[in-house]
XYZ file of C-alpha atoms in Angstrom:
158
model
C 195.203 46.015 64.883
C 196.535 49.583 64.890
C 198.825 50.976 62.195
C 201.707 50.984 64.700
C 201.149 47.315 65.621
C 200.970 46.318 61.956
C 204.155 48.274 61.227
C 205.962 46.594 64.140
C 204.767 43.149 63.032
C 206.057 43.749 59.507
C 209.366 45.137 60.710
C 210.038 42.223 63.041
C 208.452 39.319 61.130
C 210.427 36.547 59.507
C 213.836 37.747 60.661
C 215.344 34.608 59.136
C 214.130 35.524 55.641
C 214.499 39.296 55.743
C 217.507 41.464 56.384
C 217.548 43.237 59.693
C 216.240 46.759 59.364
C 218.845 49.304 60.376
C 216.635 52.389 60.340
C 213.030 53.465 60.587
C 212.240 56.829 59.004
C 208.893 58.584 59.404
C 208.027 60.593 56.297
C 205.014 62.238 54.734
C 203.431 62.179 51.312
C 201.477 65.020 49.799
C 198.923 64.907 47.002
C 197.978 67.617 44.501
C 195.283 68.930 46.867
C 197.875 69.316 49.638
C 196.580 66.420 51.741
C 199.316 64.941 53.927
C 199.582 61.217 54.688
C 202.176 59.561 56.886
C 204.410 56.731 55.711
C 207.249 54.796 57.271
C 210.358 53.667 55.419
C 212.443 50.842 56.828
C 216.006 50.752 55.521
C 217.913 47.488 55.156
C 221.574 46.911 55.984
C 224.027 48.968 53.905
C 225.235 45.876 52.055
C 221.757 45.330 50.544
C 219.710 48.016 48.865
C 216.334 47.129 50.326
C 213.577 49.288 51.784
C 210.027 48.705 52.945
C 207.469 51.454 52.412
C 204.515 51.265 54.790
C 201.446 53.453 54.875
C 197.909 53.019 56.100
C 196.868 51.010 53.050
C 199.902 49.004 52.020
C 203.295 47.539 52.720
C 205.718 47.330 49.809
C 209.192 45.820 49.909
C 211.462 47.376 47.296
C 214.925 46.218 46.286
C 217.199 47.835 43.768
C 220.702 48.312 42.496
C 221.215 50.894 45.258
C 219.176 53.078 47.618
C 218.550 55.745 44.985
C 217.053 53.050 42.763
C 214.826 51.935 45.687
C 213.742 55.519 46.333
C 212.974 56.046 42.644
C 210.774 52.941 42.599
C 208.955 54.044 45.767
C 208.402 57.519 44.353
C 207.130 56.099 41.048
C 204.622 53.929 42.937
C 203.406 56.855 45.039
C 203.196 59.156 41.994
C 200.879 56.644 40.308
C 198.580 57.279 43.285
C 198.957 61.066 42.833
C 201.311 61.466 45.814
C 204.833 62.838 46.249
C 207.223 61.521 48.910
C 208.501 64.342 51.136
C 212.207 63.509 51.357
C 215.456 65.189 50.377
C 215.890 62.879 47.406
C 212.694 64.304 45.870
C 213.884 67.922 45.799
C 214.438 69.369 42.312
C 218.062 70.306 42.964
C 219.206 67.042 44.597
C 221.094 64.419 42.603
C 224.217 62.317 43.222
C 227.329 62.141 41.126
C 228.239 58.681 39.898
C 231.132 58.517 42.356
C 229.068 59.611 45.371
C 226.330 57.189 44.388
C 228.835 54.338 44.235
C 230.557 55.207 47.529
C 227.302 55.598 49.504
C 225.288 52.869 47.748
C 223.014 55.660 46.511
C 222.168 56.874 50.011
C 223.620 60.395 49.673
C 223.228 63.032 46.972
C 224.427 66.535 46.271
C 222.296 69.631 46.691
C 223.156 71.585 43.574
C 223.243 75.339 44.245
C 220.913 77.595 42.273
C 223.918 79.741 41.387
C 225.428 77.894 38.421
C 228.816 79.530 39.013
C 229.068 78.187 42.563
C 231.105 75.020 42.863
C 230.045 74.307 46.435
C 227.533 71.500 46.934
C 226.446 70.000 50.233
C 225.405 66.361 50.532
C 222.159 65.097 52.045
C 220.663 61.752 53.015
C 218.081 61.081 50.291
C 215.656 59.650 52.873
C 215.845 62.648 55.246
C 212.511 64.494 55.547
C 211.784 67.506 53.336
C 208.948 70.017 53.347
C 205.995 69.240 51.053
C 206.520 72.490 49.129
C 210.157 71.516 48.404
C 209.505 68.211 46.602
C 208.620 67.489 42.997
C 207.648 64.555 40.788
C 210.351 62.431 39.157
C 209.863 64.039 35.724
C 210.094 67.539 37.229
C 213.257 66.602 39.117
C 214.861 65.192 35.979
C 214.039 68.374 34.028
C 215.463 70.564 36.819
C 218.704 68.554 37.002
C 219.159 68.652 33.211
C 218.550 72.420 33.199
C 221.117 72.820 35.989
C 223.701 70.758 34.104
C 223.077 72.732 30.903
C 223.479 76.028 32.768
C 226.751 74.844 34.317
C 228.138 73.654 30.993
C 227.486 77.108 29.471
C 229.189 78.750 32.466
C 232.128 76.306 32.590
C 232.867 75.187 29.018
C 235.195 72.240 28.622
């Protein structure tokens, strides 16, 4: 059975027990040596934060409080294998506000500008593809976001 046939079987199997998948997103992972591997993420209906991560070796169904929680779990799993998921939600300057996270069920996040004085932030779909050189590990992303918040608080004191 080919990878595509296996992926289709998983995506369409047991429709009575699984939510219908609303999206299929082709992404890449990259390891520390720069090797690229392809993965597919199936996204569940907006009312349920559920994704399925499929690559050549595995199929993992992940549920969470919201889509950001699902993405974090998927990234943690891949990082244990030495891989980073190449998506917008893995960029060092991408993070949602609490309000945006609640309104989009964690699906969208802000791109925080490098200029701490700038108040303009665009939003991105956390599952949209990103370049391998633009993504970081979870711990690196957390450190970058905290540094950004600290820089903004020095620039805009309360």
